[in-house]
Amino acid sequence: MLNQLQSKSSLLKVMNSTFMDLPAPKNISFSWNMGSLLFLCLFIQIMTGMLLASSYAPSMDSSFYMVIFTMENINKNWLIRYIHANGASLFFICLYYHISRNIYYYSYMYKHTWSIGVTIFILTMATAFLGYVLPINQMSYWGASVITNLLSEVPYIGPNLIELVWGSPSVNTPTIMRFFSFHFFLPFVIMALTVVHIVLLHETGSKNPLGISSVNNKYMFNPIFIFKDLLGFITILFAFMFISLLMPLTLGDDENFFNLNPYVTPIHIQPEWYFLFAYAILRSIPNKMGGIIALVMAIFILYFLPYLHSASMASSYYPINKLMFFLFLSDVSLLTWIGMAPVEAPYILTGQILSIGYFLFYIIGPLMNIFWEKLIMF
């Protein structure tokens, strides 16, 4: 009994330090809402995912029709699926905004917190890809075939690695069963890493627009920031439910409405919108192995940001750096558009130029920081 009371007391202390007494800079804006919104998105995805999993069976032949059947015959299952599908888009909107803000205010200098956050980002991308394949429609099947075939370029173990992922000579029922298992399991890993991320954040504290570190310029998290987060919750949920109820298919692809036909390749294979910038980088490289390396580096370069940054001041405070940051956002947006375009001129050359610009941001940015710091010190 005493151990139980002590355990409850420890849990209450953790919750109190997280939601009540956490000191937070008083000048942080609604841009800092994304962390709490991401936790809300994760909760929505896990809850709706568990409900959908209870009426899903991984099968190459029947999964597509089973999804349609459950949407039509199980009470409110259509709404659950639309919330889950659009919830993935909401998750990535908040995630990309969260990452962008951290780059802008150089929050990546909290190395451990940043590394865990990047790991969460990569696992979220993996989870979203696995879930995209599960309905086994025309686009998801061919998307899975194209992406998993990239593993064939891994030296020495490529063919064996593909067979391990597929569980058969091609994408088939064993593949779907494995994808379903990992799609169900990974969100709980993400949840655990999120807790670690929050704990590390509490050790370092939050950044703020002015870079103020004084403990005298902070407020307790409750009630000011609680109400700020609640306002963000209400606004985002209202927009999210509006889309889920009235425009649930806006972000989908027309090929997702067709059952699998392994003998007919879609005219243009493309992933969901939140993967398009990476997909554009992949196909901008004529060499297959070079494209895979560029794709991997486009994501994993985020791990190296703290080590590329050698200046002591926040990068966003230097003159040209704000312009560079917004040019970088424009570059990523255009790469997303290129990912939807057909593989033909002038989109190929445009994608190559934009891919070079994407990586140049990570190279030129740190050099500009050093230049401005030396100029100011001089």
mmCIF file of C-alpha atoms in Angstrom:
data_model
loop_
_atom_site.group_PDB
_atom_site.id
_atom_site.type_symbol
_atom_site.label_atom_id
_atom_site.label_comp_id
_atom_site.label_asym_id
_atom_site.label_seq_id
_atom_site.Cartn_x
_atom_site.Cartn_y
_atom_site.Cartn_z
ATOM 1 C CA MET A 1 0.000 0.000 0.000
ATOM 2 C CA LEU A 2 2.839 2.387 0.912
ATOM 3 C CA ASN A 3 4.597 1.665 -2.389
ATOM 4 C CA GLN A 4 1.389 2.359 -4.298
ATOM 5 C CA LEU A 5 0.925 5.683 -2.508
ATOM 6 C CA GLN A 6 4.539 6.651 -3.215
ATOM 7 C CA SER A 7 4.105 5.686 -6.874
ATOM 8 C CA LYS A 8 0.935 7.792 -7.165
ATOM 9 C CA SER A 9 2.679 10.656 -5.405
ATOM 10 C CA SER A 10 5.613 10.487 -7.846
ATOM 11 C CA LEU A 11 3.222 10.413 -10.818
ATOM 12 C CA LEU A 12 1.355 13.442 -9.473
ATOM 13 C CA LYS A 13 4.647 15.291 -9.028
ATOM 14 C CA VAL A 14 5.618 14.577 -12.629
ATOM 15 C CA MET A 15 2.205 15.721 -13.921
ATOM 16 C CA ASN A 16 2.333 18.816 -11.744
ATOM 17 C CA SER A 17 5.805 19.751 -12.990
ATOM 18 C CA THR A 18 4.659 19.177 -16.571
ATOM 19 C CA PHE A 19 1.288 20.926 -16.642
ATOM 20 C CA MET A 20 1.368 23.331 -13.695
ATOM 21 C CA ASP A 21 4.711 24.492 -12.319
ATOM 22 C CA LEU A 22 6.905 24.255 -15.435
ATOM 23 C CA PRO A 23 8.662 27.649 -15.892
ATOM 24 C CA ALA A 24 8.189 28.879 -19.467
ATOM 25 C CA PRO A 25 9.429 32.077 -21.152
ATOM 26 C CA LYS A 26 6.603 34.598 -21.022
ATOM 27 C CA ASN A 27 7.224 35.878 -24.566
ATOM 28 C CA ILE A 28 6.677 32.611 -26.445
ATOM 29 C CA SER A 29 3.932 32.833 -29.076
ATOM 30 C CA PHE A 30 1.418 30.424 -30.583
ATOM 31 C CA SER A 31 4.283 28.942 -32.622
ATOM 32 C CA TRP A 32 5.138 27.027 -29.461
ATOM 33 C CA ASN A 33 1.723 25.289 -29.512
ATOM 34 C CA MET A 34 2.908 22.685 -32.004
ATOM 35 C CA GLY A 35 4.406 20.389 -29.362
ATOM 36 C CA SER A 36 1.121 20.023 -27.500
ATOM 37 C CA LEU A 37 -0.809 19.794 -30.787
ATOM 38 C CA LEU A 38 1.465 16.971 -31.918
ATOM 39 C CA PHE A 39 0.726 15.087 -28.717
ATOM 40 C CA LEU A 40 -2.997 15.582 -29.408
ATOM 41 C CA CYS A 41 -2.536 14.309 -32.985
ATOM 42 C CA LEU A 42 -0.671 11.246 -31.735
ATOM 43 C CA PHE A 43 -3.464 10.489 -29.269
ATOM 44 C CA ILE A 44 -6.097 10.827 -32.025
ATOM 45 C CA GLN A 45 -4.125 8.557 -34.362
ATOM 46 C CA ILE A 46 -3.620 5.845 -31.739
ATOM 47 C CA MET A 47 -7.291 5.849 -30.670
ATOM 48 C CA THR A 48 -8.713 5.809 -34.206
ATOM 49 C CA GLY A 49 -6.043 3.338 -35.321
ATOM 50 C CA MET A 50 -6.992 0.855 -32.619
ATOM 51 C CA LEU A 51 -10.661 1.093 -33.642
ATOM 52 C CA LEU A 52 -9.801 0.556 -37.298
ATOM 53 C CA ALA A 53 -7.466 -2.334 -36.484
ATOM 54 C CA SER A 54 -10.325 -4.171 -34.778
ATOM 55 C CA SER A 55 -12.134 -4.474 -38.129
ATOM 56 C CA TYR A 56 -9.161 -4.991 -40.438
ATOM 57 C CA ALA A 57 -7.487 -8.180 -41.638
ATOM 58 C CA PRO A 58 -4.317 -7.964 -43.754
ATOM 59 C CA SER A 59 -4.943 -9.710 -47.060
ATOM 60 C CA MET A 60 -3.802 -8.994 -50.590
ATOM 61 C CA ASP A 61 -7.115 -10.125 -52.037
ATOM 62 C CA SER A 62 -9.705 -8.757 -49.625
ATOM 63 C CA SER A 63 -8.263 -5.793 -47.661
ATOM 64 C CA PHE A 64 -9.486 -3.214 -50.178
ATOM 65 C CA TYR A 65 -13.050 -4.549 -50.142
ATOM 66 C CA MET A 66 -12.957 -5.060 -46.375
ATOM 67 C CA VAL A 67 -12.102 -1.385 -45.830
ATOM 68 C CA ILE A 68 -15.042 -0.359 -48.031
ATOM 69 C CA PHE A 69 -17.368 -2.870 -46.346
ATOM 70 C CA THR A 70 -16.522 -1.710 -42.827
ATOM 71 C CA MET A 71 -16.974 1.943 -43.809
ATOM 72 C CA GLU A 72 -20.458 1.188 -45.144
ATOM 73 C CA ASN A 73 -21.687 -1.290 -42.546
ATOM 74 C CA ILE A 74 -20.020 -0.522 -39.209
ATOM 75 C CA ASN A 75 -21.575 2.386 -37.371
ATOM 76 C CA LYS A 76 -19.509 5.591 -37.810
ATOM 77 C CA ASN A 77 -16.533 3.644 -39.189
ATOM 78 C CA TRP A 78 -16.452 5.965 -42.211
ATOM 79 C CA LEU A 79 -15.867 8.894 -39.862
ATOM 80 C CA ILE A 80 -13.183 7.051 -37.901
ATOM 81 C CA ARG A 81 -11.305 6.242 -41.100
ATOM 82 C CA TYR A 82 -11.535 9.794 -42.421
ATOM 83 C CA ILE A 83 -10.332 11.156 -39.069
ATOM 84 C CA HIS A 84 -7.425 8.691 -39.123
ATOM 85 C CA ALA A 85 -6.476 9.466 -42.743
ATOM 86 C CA ASN A 86 -6.728 13.246 -42.386
ATOM 87 C CA GLY A 87 -5.166 13.010 -38.922
ATOM 88 C CA ALA A 88 -1.958 11.862 -40.599
ATOM 89 C CA SER A 89 -1.949 15.051 -42.694
ATOM 90 C CA LEU A 90 -2.641 17.178 -39.614
ATOM 91 C CA PHE A 91 0.190 15.380 -37.814
ATOM 92 C CA PHE A 92 2.671 16.224 -40.565
ATOM 93 C CA ILE A 93 1.475 19.840 -40.873
ATOM 94 C CA CYS A 94 2.159 20.348 -37.163
ATOM 95 C CA LEU A 95 5.387 18.341 -37.361
ATOM 96 C CA TYR A 96 6.818 20.332 -40.271
ATOM 97 C CA TYR A 97 5.847 23.608 -38.607
ATOM 98 C CA HIS A 98 7.450 22.410 -35.350
ATOM 99 C CA ILE A 99 10.707 21.460 -37.098
ATOM 100 C CA SER A 100 10.770 24.715 -39.094
ATOM 101 C CA ARG A 101 10.335 26.824 -35.991
ATOM 102 C CA ASN A 102 13.109 24.935 -34.197
ATOM 103 C CA ILE A 103 15.448 25.504 -37.140
ATOM 104 C CA TYR A 104 14.531 29.190 -37.309
ATOM 105 C CA TYR A 105 15.213 29.756 -33.598
ATOM 106 C CA TYR A 106 18.154 27.293 -33.557
ATOM 107 C CA SER A 107 16.513 25.133 -30.891
ATOM 108 C CA TYR A 108 18.487 22.230 -32.370
ATOM 109 C CA MET A 109 21.370 23.377 -30.159
ATOM 110 C CA TYR A 110 19.677 21.351 -27.405
ATOM 111 C CA LYS A 111 21.312 18.325 -28.987
ATOM 112 C CA HIS A 112 19.716 15.447 -27.076
ATOM 113 C CA THR A 113 16.220 16.893 -27.246
ATOM 114 C CA TRP A 114 16.669 17.599 -30.971
ATOM 115 C CA SER A 115 18.022 14.109 -31.727
ATOM 116 C CA ILE A 116 15.066 12.427 -30.049
ATOM 117 C CA GLY A 117 12.743 14.743 -31.981
ATOM 118 C CA VAL A 118 14.371 13.822 -35.314
ATOM 119 C CA THR A 119 14.058 10.137 -34.403
ATOM 120 C CA ILE A 120 10.342 10.667 -33.727
ATOM 121 C CA PHE A 121 10.063 12.377 -37.126
ATOM 122 C CA ILE A 122 11.691 9.433 -38.942
ATOM 123 C CA LEU A 123 9.551 6.861 -37.116
ATOM 124 C CA THR A 124 6.445 8.909 -37.923
ATOM 125 C CA MET A 125 7.351 8.865 -41.612
ATOM 126 C CA ALA A 126 7.856 5.092 -41.462
ATOM 127 C CA THR A 127 4.526 4.605 -39.664
ATOM 128 C CA ALA A 128 2.684 6.785 -42.184
ATOM 129 C CA PHE A 129 4.185 4.886 -45.123
ATOM 130 C CA LEU A 130 3.215 1.511 -43.642
ATOM 131 C CA GLY A 131 -0.329 2.712 -43.003
ATOM 132 C CA TYR A 132 -0.640 4.124 -46.516
ATOM 133 C CA VAL A 133 -0.033 0.654 -47.965
ATOM 134 C CA LEU A 134 -2.621 -1.212 -45.857
ATOM 135 C CA PRO A 135 -5.801 -0.526 -47.925
ATOM 136 C CA ILE A 136 -4.066 -2.206 -50.919
ATOM 137 C CA ASN A 137 -5.416 0.115 -53.572
ATOM 138 C CA GLN A 138 -3.760 0.755 -56.908
ATOM 139 C CA MET A 139 -1.505 3.603 -55.776
ATOM 140 C CA SER A 140 -0.487 2.152 -52.408
ATOM 141 C CA TYR A 141 0.524 -1.193 -53.946
ATOM 142 C CA TRP A 142 2.721 0.372 -56.598
ATOM 143 C CA GLY A 143 4.092 2.878 -54.127
ATOM 144 C CA ALA A 144 5.089 0.037 -51.795
ATOM 145 C CA SER A 145 6.669 -1.876 -54.675
ATOM 146 C CA VAL A 146 8.731 1.108 -55.814
ATOM 147 C CA ILE A 147 9.932 2.146 -52.347
ATOM 148 C CA THR A 148 10.765 -1.350 -51.077
ATOM 149 C CA ASN A 149 12.650 -2.107 -54.320
ATOM 150 C CA LEU A 150 15.090 0.643 -53.352
ATOM 151 C CA LEU A 151 16.493 -1.800 -50.798
ATOM 152 C CA SER A 152 17.952 -3.827 -53.678
ATOM 153 C CA GLU A 153 20.719 -1.214 -53.922
ATOM 154 C CA VAL A 154 22.027 -2.000 -50.423
ATOM 155 C CA PRO A 155 25.454 -3.602 -51.028
ATOM 156 C CA TYR A 156 25.730 -7.377 -50.528
ATOM 157 C CA ILE A 157 22.479 -7.858 -48.587
ATOM 158 C CA GLY A 158 20.053 -5.968 -50.851
ATOM 159 C CA PRO A 159 18.170 -8.948 -52.384
ATOM 160 C CA ASN A 160 17.980 -10.756 -49.043
ATOM 161 C CA LEU A 161 16.755 -7.591 -47.341
ATOM 162 C CA ILE A 162 13.916 -7.241 -49.863
ATOM 163 C CA GLU A 163 12.850 -10.850 -49.327
ATOM 164 C CA LEU A 164 12.893 -10.254 -45.579
ATOM 165 C CA VAL A 165 10.642 -7.196 -45.941
ATOM 166 C CA TRP A 166 8.309 -8.815 -48.474
ATOM 167 C CA GLY A 167 8.156 -12.247 -46.842
ATOM 168 C CA SER A 168 7.501 -13.579 -50.355
ATOM 169 C CA PRO A 169 8.868 -13.165 -53.918
ATOM 170 C CA SER A 170 6.863 -9.922 -54.312
ATOM 171 C CA VAL A 171 4.577 -7.589 -52.370
ATOM 172 C CA ASN A 172 1.865 -9.963 -51.182
ATOM 173 C CA THR A 173 -0.193 -10.982 -48.145
ATOM 174 C CA PRO A 174 2.883 -11.707 -45.936
ATOM 175 C CA THR A 175 4.144 -8.195 -46.756
ATOM 176 C CA ILE A 176 0.830 -6.637 -45.736
ATOM 177 C CA MET A 177 0.789 -8.644 -42.511
ATOM 178 C CA ARG A 178 4.271 -7.382 -41.616
ATOM 179 C CA PHE A 179 3.407 -3.806 -42.527
ATOM 180 C CA PHE A 180 0.248 -3.985 -40.415
ATOM 181 C CA SER A 181 2.154 -5.332 -37.404
ATOM 182 C CA PHE A 182 4.749 -2.545 -37.516
ATOM 183 C CA HIS A 183 2.146 0.111 -38.281
ATOM 184 C CA PHE A 184 0.310 -0.904 -35.107
ATOM 185 C CA PHE A 185 3.476 -1.192 -32.987
ATOM 186 C CA LEU A 186 5.466 1.921 -33.976
ATOM 187 C CA PRO A 187 3.011 4.546 -32.588
ATOM 188 C CA PHE A 188 3.622 3.180 -29.091
ATOM 189 C CA VAL A 189 7.375 3.511 -29.646
ATOM 190 C CA ILE A 190 6.749 7.090 -30.777
ATOM 191 C CA MET A 191 4.681 7.679 -27.629
ATOM 192 C CA ALA A 192 7.528 6.421 -25.430
ATOM 193 C CA LEU A 193 10.058 8.621 -27.256
ATOM 194 C CA THR A 194 7.693 11.562 -26.895
ATOM 195 C CA VAL A 195 7.804 11.139 -23.119
ATOM 196 C CA VAL A 196 11.622 11.098 -23.268
ATOM 197 C CA HIS A 197 11.499 14.179 -25.508
ATOM 198 C CA ILE A 198 9.351 16.045 -22.970
ATOM 199 C CA VAL A 199 11.602 15.020 -20.058
ATOM 200 C CA LEU A 200 14.680 16.304 -21.907
ATOM 201 C CA LEU A 201 12.821 19.509 -22.764
ATOM 202 C CA HIS A 202 12.109 20.074 -19.088
ATOM 203 C CA GLU A 203 15.804 19.737 -18.299
ATOM 204 C CA THR A 204 16.839 22.386 -20.821
ATOM 205 C CA GLY A 205 13.727 24.582 -20.869
ATOM 206 C CA SER A 206 12.076 26.131 -23.935
ATOM 207 C CA LYS A 207 13.701 28.594 -26.297
ATOM 208 C CA ASN A 208 11.970 31.898 -26.999
ATOM 209 C CA PRO A 209 12.001 34.434 -29.855
ATOM 210 C CA LEU A 210 14.529 36.759 -28.153
ATOM 211 C CA GLY A 211 16.801 34.036 -26.815
ATOM 212 C CA ILE A 212 16.289 35.257 -23.246
ATOM 213 C CA SER A 213 17.659 32.838 -20.654
ATOM 214 C CA SER A 214 16.898 34.733 -17.463
ATOM 215 C CA VAL A 215 14.820 32.781 -14.952
ATOM 216 C CA ASN A 216 13.204 36.043 -13.871
ATOM 217 C CA ASN A 217 11.499 36.399 -17.248
ATOM 218 C CA LYS A 218 9.366 33.264 -16.984
ATOM 219 C CA TYR A 219 5.848 32.340 -15.893
ATOM 220 C CA MET A 220 4.413 29.127 -14.555
ATOM 221 C CA PHE A 221 2.837 26.989 -17.280
ATOM 222 C CA ASN A 222 -0.574 27.179 -15.604
ATOM 223 C CA PRO A 223 -2.818 29.055 -16.255
ATOM 224 C CA ILE A 224 -1.439 31.282 -19.058
ATOM 225 C CA PHE A 225 0.018 28.622 -21.325
ATOM 226 C CA ILE A 226 -2.729 26.112 -20.550
ATOM 227 C CA PHE A 227 -5.297 28.531 -21.985
ATOM 228 C CA LYS A 228 -3.011 29.342 -24.917
ATOM 229 C CA ASP A 229 -2.734 25.642 -25.778
ATOM 230 C CA LEU A 230 -6.483 25.119 -25.319
ATOM 231 C CA LEU A 231 -7.186 27.929 -27.772
ATOM 232 C CA GLY A 232 -4.864 26.240 -30.253
ATOM 233 C CA PHE A 233 -6.603 22.895 -29.667
ATOM 234 C CA ILE A 234 -10.056 24.354 -30.313
ATOM 235 C CA THR A 235 -8.981 26.207 -33.468
ATOM 236 C CA ILE A 236 -7.151 23.256 -35.003
ATOM 237 C CA LEU A 237 -9.827 20.709 -34.078
ATOM 238 C CA PHE A 238 -12.548 22.891 -35.595
ATOM 239 C CA ALA A 239 -10.652 23.136 -38.911
ATOM 240 C CA PHE A 240 -9.746 19.436 -38.764
ATOM 241 C CA MET A 241 -13.333 18.265 -38.210
ATOM 242 C CA PHE A 242 -14.533 20.631 -40.957
ATOM 243 C CA ILE A 243 -12.205 18.895 -43.424
ATOM 244 C CA SER A 244 -12.929 15.374 -42.104
ATOM 245 C CA LEU A 245 -16.708 15.843 -42.353
ATOM 246 C CA LEU A 246 -17.103 17.996 -45.466
ATOM 247 C CA MET A 247 -13.919 17.504 -47.537
ATOM 248 C CA PRO A 248 -12.419 14.199 -46.332
ATOM 249 C CA LEU A 249 -10.916 13.209 -49.695
ATOM 250 C CA THR A 250 -9.294 16.540 -50.556
ATOM 251 C CA LEU A 251 -5.740 15.404 -49.798
ATOM 252 C CA GLY A 252 -6.097 11.943 -51.337
ATOM 253 C CA ASP A 253 -5.221 10.674 -54.814
ATOM 254 C CA ASP A 254 -7.776 9.453 -57.366
ATOM 255 C CA GLU A 255 -5.876 6.171 -57.743
ATOM 256 C CA ASN A 256 -6.702 5.379 -54.112
ATOM 257 C CA PHE A 257 -10.285 4.641 -55.184
ATOM 258 C CA PHE A 258 -9.282 1.808 -57.518
ATOM 259 C CA ASN A 259 -8.645 -1.761 -56.443
ATOM 260 C CA LEU A 260 -5.221 -3.253 -57.037
ATOM 261 C CA ASN A 261 -4.322 -4.326 -60.555
ATOM 262 C CA PRO A 262 -0.735 -5.662 -60.505
ATOM 263 C CA TYR A 263 -0.668 -5.779 -64.317
ATOM 264 C CA VAL A 264 -1.432 -2.073 -64.884
ATOM 265 C CA THR A 265 1.070 0.503 -63.651
ATOM 266 C CA PRO A 266 -0.393 3.929 -62.797
ATOM 267 C CA ILE A 267 0.601 6.675 -65.221
ATOM 268 C CA HIS A 268 2.262 8.611 -62.413
ATOM 269 C CA ILE A 269 3.244 6.927 -59.126
ATOM 270 C CA GLN A 270 3.435 9.337 -56.225
ATOM 271 C CA PRO A 271 3.256 9.063 -52.416
ATOM 272 C CA GLU A 272 1.137 11.136 -50.049
ATOM 273 C CA TRP A 273 1.766 14.902 -50.066
ATOM 274 C CA TYR A 274 3.935 14.872 -46.932
ATOM 275 C CA PHE A 275 6.524 12.620 -48.661
ATOM 276 C CA LEU A 276 6.609 14.486 -51.966
ATOM 277 C CA PHE A 277 9.618 16.729 -51.215
ATOM 278 C CA ALA A 278 11.770 13.667 -50.421
ATOM 279 C CA TYR A 279 10.342 11.784 -53.414
ATOM 280 C CA ALA A 280 11.277 14.702 -55.693
ATOM 281 C CA ILE A 281 14.856 14.597 -54.382
ATOM 282 C CA LEU A 282 14.970 10.816 -54.937
ATOM 283 C CA ARG A 283 13.952 10.976 -58.572
ATOM 284 C CA SER A 284 16.040 14.071 -59.357
ATOM 285 C CA ILE A 285 19.198 11.925 -59.298
ATOM 286 C CA PRO A 286 19.593 9.861 -62.509
ATOM 287 C CA ASN A 287 21.595 7.178 -60.689
ATOM 288 C CA LYS A 288 19.442 4.884 -58.522
ATOM 289 C CA MET A 289 22.024 4.500 -55.742
ATOM 290 C CA GLY A 290 22.721 8.240 -55.793
ATOM 291 C CA GLY A 291 18.995 8.942 -55.484
ATOM 292 C CA ILE A 292 18.717 6.653 -52.455
ATOM 293 C CA ILE A 293 21.689 8.353 -50.755
ATOM 294 C CA ALA A 294 20.174 11.797 -51.471
ATOM 295 C CA LEU A 295 16.797 10.634 -50.103
ATOM 296 C CA VAL A 296 18.334 9.307 -46.891
ATOM 297 C CA MET A 297 20.535 12.372 -46.409
ATOM 298 C CA ALA A 298 17.579 14.719 -46.989
ATOM 299 C CA ILE A 299 16.139 13.409 -43.713
ATOM 300 C CA PHE A 300 19.186 12.336 -41.713
ATOM 301 C CA ILE A 301 20.968 15.649 -42.266
ATOM 302 C CA LEU A 302 18.714 16.995 -39.518
ATOM 303 C CA TYR A 303 20.765 14.955 -37.016
ATOM 304 C CA PHE A 304 23.891 16.928 -37.996
ATOM 305 C CA LEU A 305 22.403 20.418 -37.658
ATOM 306 C CA PRO A 306 23.732 20.991 -34.087
ATOM 307 C CA TYR A 307 27.237 20.065 -35.234
ATOM 308 C CA LEU A 308 27.108 22.187 -38.404
ATOM 309 C CA HIS A 309 26.147 25.258 -36.387
ATOM 310 C CA SER A 310 29.367 26.764 -35.007
ATOM 311 C CA ALA A 311 28.246 30.334 -34.247
ATOM 312 C CA SER A 312 27.324 31.370 -30.714
ATOM 313 C CA MET A 313 24.267 33.506 -31.590
ATOM 314 C CA ALA A 314 20.892 32.394 -32.967
ATOM 315 C CA SER A 315 21.048 32.114 -36.752
ATOM 316 C CA SER A 316 17.722 33.922 -37.196
ATOM 317 C CA TYR A 317 19.208 37.140 -35.732
ATOM 318 C CA TYR A 318 21.723 37.661 -38.545
ATOM 319 C CA PRO A 319 20.641 39.866 -41.476
ATOM 320 C CA ILE A 320 20.558 37.544 -44.510
ATOM 321 C CA ASN A 321 19.614 34.413 -42.561
ATOM 322 C CA LYS A 322 15.910 35.192 -42.350
ATOM 323 C CA LEU A 323 15.794 35.524 -46.127
ATOM 324 C CA MET A 324 17.725 32.252 -46.481
ATOM 325 C CA PHE A 325 15.302 30.461 -44.179
ATOM 326 C CA PHE A 326 12.213 31.557 -46.112
ATOM 327 C CA LEU A 327 13.933 30.719 -49.396
ATOM 328 C CA PHE A 328 14.523 27.254 -47.932
ATOM 329 C CA LEU A 329 10.808 26.919 -47.094
ATOM 330 C CA SER A 330 9.968 28.001 -50.638
ATOM 331 C CA ASP A 331 12.413 25.403 -51.958
ATOM 332 C CA VAL A 332 10.751 22.609 -49.965
ATOM 333 C CA SER A 333 7.292 23.763 -51.114
ATOM 334 C CA LEU A 334 8.395 23.717 -54.749
ATOM 335 C CA LEU A 335 9.943 20.272 -54.276
ATOM 336 C CA THR A 336 6.546 19.104 -53.013
ATOM 337 C CA TRP A 337 4.972 20.444 -56.203
ATOM 338 C CA ILE A 338 7.684 18.801 -58.360
ATOM 339 C CA GLY A 339 6.975 15.485 -56.624
ATOM 340 C CA MET A 340 3.428 15.631 -58.016
ATOM 341 C CA ALA A 341 4.563 16.554 -61.528
ATOM 342 C CA PRO A 342 5.313 13.957 -64.243
ATOM 343 C CA VAL A 343 8.907 12.879 -64.847
ATOM 344 C CA GLU A 344 9.547 15.007 -67.915
ATOM 345 C CA ALA A 345 11.034 18.358 -68.929
ATOM 346 C CA PRO A 346 11.108 20.943 -67.443
ATOM 347 C CA TYR A 347 10.240 19.264 -64.126
ATOM 348 C CA ILE A 348 13.355 17.048 -64.098
ATOM 349 C CA LEU A 349 15.811 19.959 -64.335
ATOM 350 C CA THR A 350 13.736 22.057 -61.922
ATOM 351 C CA GLY A 351 13.754 19.216 -59.375
ATOM 352 C CA GLN A 352 17.540 18.875 -59.675
ATOM 353 C CA ILE A 353 18.074 22.618 -59.112
ATOM 354 C CA LEU A 354 15.721 22.633 -56.120
ATOM 355 C CA SER A 355 17.414 19.523 -54.661
ATOM 356 C CA ILE A 356 20.786 21.292 -54.828
ATOM 357 C CA GLY A 357 19.213 24.315 -53.139
ATOM 358 C CA TYR A 358 17.812 22.095 -50.383
ATOM 359 C CA PHE A 359 21.250 20.809 -49.382
ATOM 360 C CA LEU A 360 22.975 24.158 -49.901
ATOM 361 C CA PHE A 361 20.861 25.625 -47.096
ATOM 362 C CA TYR A 362 22.549 23.281 -44.601
ATOM 363 C CA ILE A 363 25.997 24.189 -45.953
ATOM 364 C CA ILE A 364 25.712 27.947 -46.561
ATOM 365 C CA GLY A 365 23.686 28.651 -43.399
ATOM 366 C CA PRO A 366 26.481 27.733 -40.923
ATOM 367 C CA LEU A 367 29.072 29.561 -43.052
ATOM 368 C CA MET A 368 26.906 32.691 -43.040
ATOM 369 C CA ASN A 369 26.598 32.440 -39.249
ATOM 370 C CA ILE A 370 30.384 32.441 -38.893
ATOM 371 C CA PHE A 371 30.690 35.348 -41.326
ATOM 372 C CA TRP A 372 28.181 37.548 -39.484
ATOM 373 C CA GLU A 373 29.629 36.694 -36.084
ATOM 374 C CA LYS A 374 33.158 37.659 -37.149
ATOM 375 C CA LEU A 375 31.820 40.829 -38.783
ATOM 376 C CA ILE A 376 29.967 41.850 -35.609
ATOM 377 C CA MET A 377 32.965 41.063 -33.384
ATOM 378 C CA PHE A 378 35.231 43.020 -35.701
#
